[in-house]
Short mmCIF file of C-alpha atoms in Angstrom, two decimals:
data_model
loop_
_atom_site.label_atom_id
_atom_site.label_comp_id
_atom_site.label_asym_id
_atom_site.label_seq_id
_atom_site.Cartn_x
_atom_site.Cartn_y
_atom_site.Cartn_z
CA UNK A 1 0.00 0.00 0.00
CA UNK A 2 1.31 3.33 -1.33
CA UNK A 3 1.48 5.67 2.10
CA UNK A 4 2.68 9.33 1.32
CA UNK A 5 2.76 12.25 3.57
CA UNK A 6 2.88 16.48 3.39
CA UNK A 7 4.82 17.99 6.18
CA UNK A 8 4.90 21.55 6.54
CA UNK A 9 6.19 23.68 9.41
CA UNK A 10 4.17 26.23 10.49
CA UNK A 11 6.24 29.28 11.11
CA UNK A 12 4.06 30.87 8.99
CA UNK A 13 0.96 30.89 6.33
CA UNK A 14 1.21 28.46 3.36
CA UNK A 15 2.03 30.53 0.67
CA UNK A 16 2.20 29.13 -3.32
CA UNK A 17 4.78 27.29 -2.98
CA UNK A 18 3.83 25.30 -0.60
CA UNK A 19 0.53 24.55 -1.75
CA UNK A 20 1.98 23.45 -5.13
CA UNK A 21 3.76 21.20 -3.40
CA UNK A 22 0.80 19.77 -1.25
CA UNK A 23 -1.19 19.44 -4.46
CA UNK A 24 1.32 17.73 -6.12
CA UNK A 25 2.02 15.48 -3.38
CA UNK A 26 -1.79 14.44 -3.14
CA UNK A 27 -2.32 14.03 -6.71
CA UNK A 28 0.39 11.67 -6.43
CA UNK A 29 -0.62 9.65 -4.16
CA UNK A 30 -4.14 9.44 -5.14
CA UNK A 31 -3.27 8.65 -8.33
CA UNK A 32 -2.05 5.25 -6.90
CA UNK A 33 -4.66 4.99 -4.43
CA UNK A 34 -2.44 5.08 -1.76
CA UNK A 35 -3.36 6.91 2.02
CA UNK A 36 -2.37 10.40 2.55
CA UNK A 37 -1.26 11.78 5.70
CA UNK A 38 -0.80 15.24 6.96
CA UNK A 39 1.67 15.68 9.66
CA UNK A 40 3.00 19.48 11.15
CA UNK A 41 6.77 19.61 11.61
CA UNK A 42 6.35 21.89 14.97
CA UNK A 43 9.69 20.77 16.72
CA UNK A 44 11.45 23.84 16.48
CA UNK A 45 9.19 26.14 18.57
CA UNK A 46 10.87 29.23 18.43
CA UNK A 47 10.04 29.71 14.26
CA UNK A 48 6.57 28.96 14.46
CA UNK A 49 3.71 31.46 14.09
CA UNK A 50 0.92 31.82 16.16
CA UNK A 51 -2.31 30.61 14.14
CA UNK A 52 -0.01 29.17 11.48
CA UNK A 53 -0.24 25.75 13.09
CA UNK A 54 -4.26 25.86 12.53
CA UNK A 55 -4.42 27.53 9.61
CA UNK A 56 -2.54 24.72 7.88
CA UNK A 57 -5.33 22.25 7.44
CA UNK A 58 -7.68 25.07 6.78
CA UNK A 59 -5.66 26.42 4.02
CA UNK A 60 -5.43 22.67 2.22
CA UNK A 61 -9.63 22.18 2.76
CA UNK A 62 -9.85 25.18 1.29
CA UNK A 63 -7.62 23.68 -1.89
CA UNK A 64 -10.02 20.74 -2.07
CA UNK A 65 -7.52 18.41 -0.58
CA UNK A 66 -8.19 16.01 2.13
CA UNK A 67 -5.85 13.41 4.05
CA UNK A 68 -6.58 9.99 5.64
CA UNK A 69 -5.73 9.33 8.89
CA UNK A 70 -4.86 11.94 11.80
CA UNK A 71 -4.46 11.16 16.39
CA UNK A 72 -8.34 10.01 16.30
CA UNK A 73 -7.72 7.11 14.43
CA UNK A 74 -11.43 6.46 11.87
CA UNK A 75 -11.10 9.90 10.21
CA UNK A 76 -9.42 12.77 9.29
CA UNK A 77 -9.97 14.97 12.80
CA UNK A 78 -6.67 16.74 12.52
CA UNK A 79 -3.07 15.87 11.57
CA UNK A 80 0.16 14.20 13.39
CA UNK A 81 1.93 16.54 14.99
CA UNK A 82 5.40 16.26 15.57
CA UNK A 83 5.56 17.84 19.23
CA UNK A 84 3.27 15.04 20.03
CA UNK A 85 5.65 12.43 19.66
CA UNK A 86 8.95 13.91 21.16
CA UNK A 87 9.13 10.45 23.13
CA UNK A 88 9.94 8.51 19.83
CA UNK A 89 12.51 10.70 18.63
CA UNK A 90 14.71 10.43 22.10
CA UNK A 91 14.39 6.58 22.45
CA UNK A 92 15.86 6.65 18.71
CA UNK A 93 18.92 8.92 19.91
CA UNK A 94 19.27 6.35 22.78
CA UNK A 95 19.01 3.62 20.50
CA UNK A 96 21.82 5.36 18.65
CA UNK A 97 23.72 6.35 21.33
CA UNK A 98 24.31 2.75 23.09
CA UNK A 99 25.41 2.04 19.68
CA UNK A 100 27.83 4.06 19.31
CA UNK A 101 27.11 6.24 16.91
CA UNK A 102 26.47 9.60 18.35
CA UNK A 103 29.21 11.84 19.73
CA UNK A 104 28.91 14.69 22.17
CA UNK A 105 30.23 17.98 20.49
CA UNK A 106 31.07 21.33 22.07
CA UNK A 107 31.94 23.49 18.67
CA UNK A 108 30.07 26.82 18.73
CA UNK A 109 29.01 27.92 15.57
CA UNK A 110 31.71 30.68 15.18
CA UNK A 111 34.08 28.15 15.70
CA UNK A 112 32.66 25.44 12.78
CA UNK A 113 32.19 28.52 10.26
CA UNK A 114 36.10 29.18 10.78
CA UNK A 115 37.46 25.24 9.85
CA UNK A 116 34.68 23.89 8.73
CA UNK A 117 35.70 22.11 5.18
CA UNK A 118 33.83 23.21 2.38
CA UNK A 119 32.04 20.88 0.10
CA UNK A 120 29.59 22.42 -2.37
CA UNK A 121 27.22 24.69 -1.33
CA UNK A 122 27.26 23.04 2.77
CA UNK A 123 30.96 22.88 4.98
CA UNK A 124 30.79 19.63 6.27
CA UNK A 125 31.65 19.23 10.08
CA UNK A 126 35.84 18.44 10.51
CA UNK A 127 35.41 15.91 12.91
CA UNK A 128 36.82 18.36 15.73
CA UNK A 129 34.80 16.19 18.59
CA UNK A 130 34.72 12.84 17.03
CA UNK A 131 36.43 11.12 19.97
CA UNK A 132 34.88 13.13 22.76
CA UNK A 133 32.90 10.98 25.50
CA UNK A 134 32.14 13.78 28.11
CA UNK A 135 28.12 13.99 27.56
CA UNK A 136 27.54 15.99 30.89
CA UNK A 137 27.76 19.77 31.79
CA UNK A 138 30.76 21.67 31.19
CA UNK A 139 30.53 25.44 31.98
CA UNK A 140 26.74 25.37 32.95
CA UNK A 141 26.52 24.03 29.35
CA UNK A 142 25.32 20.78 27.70
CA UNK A 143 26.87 19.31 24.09
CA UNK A 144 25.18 18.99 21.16
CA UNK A 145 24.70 15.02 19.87
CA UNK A 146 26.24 14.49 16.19
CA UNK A 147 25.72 11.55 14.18
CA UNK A 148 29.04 9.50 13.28
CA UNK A 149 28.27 9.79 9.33
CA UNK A 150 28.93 5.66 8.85
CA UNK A 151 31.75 4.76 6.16
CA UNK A 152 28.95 3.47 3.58
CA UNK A 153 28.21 3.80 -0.07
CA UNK A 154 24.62 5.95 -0.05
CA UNK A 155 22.54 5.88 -3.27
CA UNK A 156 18.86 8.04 -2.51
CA UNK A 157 16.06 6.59 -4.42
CA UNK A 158 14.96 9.86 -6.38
CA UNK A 159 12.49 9.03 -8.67
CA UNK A 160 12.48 12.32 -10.88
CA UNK A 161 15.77 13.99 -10.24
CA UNK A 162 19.54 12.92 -10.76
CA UNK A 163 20.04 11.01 -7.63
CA UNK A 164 22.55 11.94 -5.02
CA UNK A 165 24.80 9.13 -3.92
CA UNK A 166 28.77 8.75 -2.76
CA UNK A 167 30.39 7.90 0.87
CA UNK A 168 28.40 9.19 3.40
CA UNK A 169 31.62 11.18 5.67
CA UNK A 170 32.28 12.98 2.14
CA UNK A 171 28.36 13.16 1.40
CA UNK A 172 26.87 15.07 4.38
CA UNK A 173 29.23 14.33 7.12
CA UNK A 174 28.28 14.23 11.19
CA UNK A 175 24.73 15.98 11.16
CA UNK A 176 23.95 17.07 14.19
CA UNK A 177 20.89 15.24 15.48
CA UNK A 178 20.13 16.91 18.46
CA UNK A 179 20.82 20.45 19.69
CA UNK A 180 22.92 21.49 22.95
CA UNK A 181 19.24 23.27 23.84
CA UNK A 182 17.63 20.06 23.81
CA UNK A 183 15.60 20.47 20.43
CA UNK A 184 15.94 16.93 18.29
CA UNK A 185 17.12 18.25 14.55
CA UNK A 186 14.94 18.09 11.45
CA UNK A 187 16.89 15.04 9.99
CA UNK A 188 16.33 12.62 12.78
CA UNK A 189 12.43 13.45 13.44
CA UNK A 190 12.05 13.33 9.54
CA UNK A 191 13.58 9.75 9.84
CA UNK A 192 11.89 8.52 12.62
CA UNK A 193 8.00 9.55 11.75
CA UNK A 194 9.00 8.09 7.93
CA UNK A 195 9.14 4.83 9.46
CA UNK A 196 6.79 5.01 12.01
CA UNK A 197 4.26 6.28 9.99
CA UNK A 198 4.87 3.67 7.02
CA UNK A 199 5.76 6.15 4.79
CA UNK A 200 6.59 4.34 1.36
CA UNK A 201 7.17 7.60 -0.85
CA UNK A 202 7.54 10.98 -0.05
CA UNK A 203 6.98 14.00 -2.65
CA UNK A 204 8.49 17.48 -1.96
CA UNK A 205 10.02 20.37 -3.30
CA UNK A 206 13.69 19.98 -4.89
CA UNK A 207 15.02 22.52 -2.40
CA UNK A 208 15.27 19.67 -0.05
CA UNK A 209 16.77 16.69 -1.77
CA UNK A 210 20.55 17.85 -1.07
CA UNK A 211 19.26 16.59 2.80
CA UNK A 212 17.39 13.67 1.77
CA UNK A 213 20.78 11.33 2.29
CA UNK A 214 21.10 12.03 5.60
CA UNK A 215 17.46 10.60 6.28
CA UNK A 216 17.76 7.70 4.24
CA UNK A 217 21.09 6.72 5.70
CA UNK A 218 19.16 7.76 9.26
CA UNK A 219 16.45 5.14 8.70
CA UNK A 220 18.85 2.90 7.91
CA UNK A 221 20.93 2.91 10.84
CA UNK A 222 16.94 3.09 12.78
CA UNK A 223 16.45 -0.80 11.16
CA UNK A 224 14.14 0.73 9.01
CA UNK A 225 13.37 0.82 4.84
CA UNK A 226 13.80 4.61 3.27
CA UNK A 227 10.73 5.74 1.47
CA UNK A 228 11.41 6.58 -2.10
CA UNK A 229 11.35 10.11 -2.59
CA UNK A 230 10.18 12.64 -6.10
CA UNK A 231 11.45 16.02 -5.20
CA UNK A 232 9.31 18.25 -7.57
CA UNK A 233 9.00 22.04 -8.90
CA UNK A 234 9.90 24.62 -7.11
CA UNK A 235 7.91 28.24 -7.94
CA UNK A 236 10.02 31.20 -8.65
CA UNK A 237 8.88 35.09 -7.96
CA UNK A 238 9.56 37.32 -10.49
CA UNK A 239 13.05 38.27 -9.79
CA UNK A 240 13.89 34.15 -10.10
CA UNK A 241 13.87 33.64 -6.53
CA UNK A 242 12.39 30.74 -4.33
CA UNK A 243 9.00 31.51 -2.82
CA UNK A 244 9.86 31.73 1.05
CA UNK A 245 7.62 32.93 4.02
CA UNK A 246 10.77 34.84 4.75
CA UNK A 247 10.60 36.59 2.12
CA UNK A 248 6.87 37.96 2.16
CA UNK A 249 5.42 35.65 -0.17
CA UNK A 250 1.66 35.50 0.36
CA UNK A 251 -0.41 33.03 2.15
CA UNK A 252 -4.20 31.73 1.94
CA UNK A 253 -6.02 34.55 3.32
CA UNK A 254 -3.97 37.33 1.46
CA UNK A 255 -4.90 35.26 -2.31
CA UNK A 256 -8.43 35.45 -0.86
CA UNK A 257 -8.48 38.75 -0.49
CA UNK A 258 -6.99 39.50 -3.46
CA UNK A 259 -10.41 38.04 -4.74
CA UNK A 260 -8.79 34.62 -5.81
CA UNK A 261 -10.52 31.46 -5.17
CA UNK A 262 -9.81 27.80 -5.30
CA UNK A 263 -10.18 27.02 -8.67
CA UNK A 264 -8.34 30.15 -9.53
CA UNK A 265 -5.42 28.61 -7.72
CA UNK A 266 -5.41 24.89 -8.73
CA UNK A 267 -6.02 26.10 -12.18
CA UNK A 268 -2.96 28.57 -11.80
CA UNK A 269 -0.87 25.90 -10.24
CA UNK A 270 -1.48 22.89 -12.63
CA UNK A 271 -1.33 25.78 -15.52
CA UNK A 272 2.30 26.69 -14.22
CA UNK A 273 3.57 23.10 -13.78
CA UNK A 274 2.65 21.75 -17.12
CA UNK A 275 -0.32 19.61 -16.33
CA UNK A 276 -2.93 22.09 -17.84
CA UNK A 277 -2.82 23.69 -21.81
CA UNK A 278 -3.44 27.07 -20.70
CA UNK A 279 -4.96 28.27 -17.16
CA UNK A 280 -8.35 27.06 -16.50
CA UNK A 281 -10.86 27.09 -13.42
CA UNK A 282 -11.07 23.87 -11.68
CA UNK A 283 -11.48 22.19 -8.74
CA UNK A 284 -8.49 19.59 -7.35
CA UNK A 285 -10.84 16.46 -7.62
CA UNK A 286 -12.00 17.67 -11.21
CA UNK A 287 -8.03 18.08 -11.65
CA UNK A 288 -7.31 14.41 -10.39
CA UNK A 289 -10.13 12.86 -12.40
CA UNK A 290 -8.42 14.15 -15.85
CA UNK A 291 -4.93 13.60 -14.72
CA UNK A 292 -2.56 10.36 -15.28
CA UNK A 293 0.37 9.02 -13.36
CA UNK A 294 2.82 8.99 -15.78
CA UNK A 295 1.78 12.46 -17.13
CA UNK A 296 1.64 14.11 -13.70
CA UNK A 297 5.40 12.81 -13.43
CA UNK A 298 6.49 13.96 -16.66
CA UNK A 299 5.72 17.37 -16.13
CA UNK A 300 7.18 17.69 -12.77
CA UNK A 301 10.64 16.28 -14.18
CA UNK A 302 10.57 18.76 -16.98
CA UNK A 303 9.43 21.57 -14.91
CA UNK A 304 11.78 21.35 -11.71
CA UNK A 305 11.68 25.14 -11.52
CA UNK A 306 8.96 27.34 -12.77
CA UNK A 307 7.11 30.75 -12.01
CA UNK A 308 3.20 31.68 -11.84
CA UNK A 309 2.25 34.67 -13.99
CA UNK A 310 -0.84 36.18 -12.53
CA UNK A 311 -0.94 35.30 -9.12
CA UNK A 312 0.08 37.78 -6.11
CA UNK A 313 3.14 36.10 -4.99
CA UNK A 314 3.76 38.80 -2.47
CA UNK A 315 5.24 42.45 -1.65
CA UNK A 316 8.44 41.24 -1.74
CA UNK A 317 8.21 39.47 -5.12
CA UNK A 318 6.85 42.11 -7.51
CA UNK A 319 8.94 43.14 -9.94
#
């Protein structure tokens, strides 16, 4: 059974981008009849938004798109939330730990940013701390917990983009997996709720896939089977720039009040990556029902990066 998943962090509304995504994500999946889950990525409280949290299954009703399961198991009553199930992510760093293959580290950032090594666009950690064992206090202070990247060949299964692989120390490096203020990092709860969740396939934007070997290698180490993963289109403002919250780019309620509705945006959307001739009005289902699998993937492999002409992206991304 095909189980996929959209996973957004609410530190802030769901602007286009990220309802492309979601759409594209659920077509996918219910294109193979697979379940659909909706689960909010609200670890790192300090980024989120008050109201963003609600607002995100709100915002994807409003697009027409539903989800399968949520905590009250029978129906979708609301979706997994990662704060929820902090208890899972710590016995998987003590599952790691006894084995080995954490390290305590007591870099400060200032320090990594002087001798870090660079390696593309991310410096991978030097190993400074590799053969530390002191886990307790030190100057009022706790360390930070970094994976020991294992010496192993890592090939991601990307289904629509060249696919990352090499050594995994040259690949990503020592991640850390769990911050010296006690927050558990984005790559380890990704990992974890993956396999406790059954995820089989994951769709997301590109922007992501340079991270997506430090999961899979993650879930490995966890006992568990990656997901296979299509890292779609990414929607460009006018001056060719990623859509970003941080950047002003406009959510839900400002596209309503801009007097756009639904079918203005699934039609824009679908329009922009290739799966319509021309913008239309129409609903997601009414989308779905005219849609194929292999055409849905087609377009999103040709189109990894496009732009929406028409829309209100946002004050920061006029021209």
């Amino acid at each position: 059974m095909i189980r996929a998943r959209f996973a957004p962090t609410p530190s802030g509304p769901l602007h286009l981008g990220n309802l492309c995504t979601a759409l594209l994500a659920w077509l996918h999946c219910r294109l193979q009849g697979g379940v659909f889950l909706l689960r909010i990525d609200d670890l790192d409280r300090p980024r989120l938004q008050p109201g963003a949290e609600e607002a995100v299954p709100r915002d994807l009703r409003w697009l027409g798109l539903d989800w399968d399961e949520g905590p009250d198991i029978g129906g979708p009553h609301g979706p997994y939330r990662q704060s929820k199930r902090r208890w899972r992510y710590h016995k998987a760093l003590s599952s790691l730990r006894r084995r080995g293959l954490l390290f305590p580290c007591r870099c400060s950032r200032r320090m990594l940013a002087a001798v870090s090594a660079p390696h593309g666009a991310t410096p991978l950690y030097p190993g400074t701390c590799r053969n530390r064992r002191d886990w307790g206090h030190q100057q009022g202070k706790l360390p930070s917990w970094r994976w020991r990247a294992p010496n192993r060949y890592c090939h991601v299964p990307e289904m629509l983009q060249p696919a990352p692989e090499g050594w995994l120390p040259a690949m990503v490096g020592d991640v850390v997996l769990r911050r010296a203020d006690g927050f558990v990092a984005y790559h380890l709860a990704t990992a974890v709720d993956e396999m406790a969740m059954g995820i089989t396939q994951v769709f997301r934007g590109a922007d992501l896939l340079p991270t997506t070997a430090v999961q899979v290698a993650l879930v490995e180490d966890l006992g568990g089977r990656p997901p296979r993963y299509w890292h779609g289109p990414l929607l460009l403002n006018h001056h060719g720039q990623r859509l970003a919250k941080r950047t002003g780019a406009l959510g839900v309620d400002a596209l309503r009040q801009a007097g756009w509705d639904a079918p203005d945006v699934v039609g824009a959307l679908a329009a922009s990556v290739g799966l319509l001739d021309g913008r239309q009005r129409l609903s997601a289902a009414e989308l779905l029902s005219g849609l194929t699998l292999p055409r849905l993937e087609a377009a999103c492999q040709t189109g990894t990066i496009t732009q929406l002409e028409g829309l209100p992206l946002g004050e920061n991304s006029t021209p």
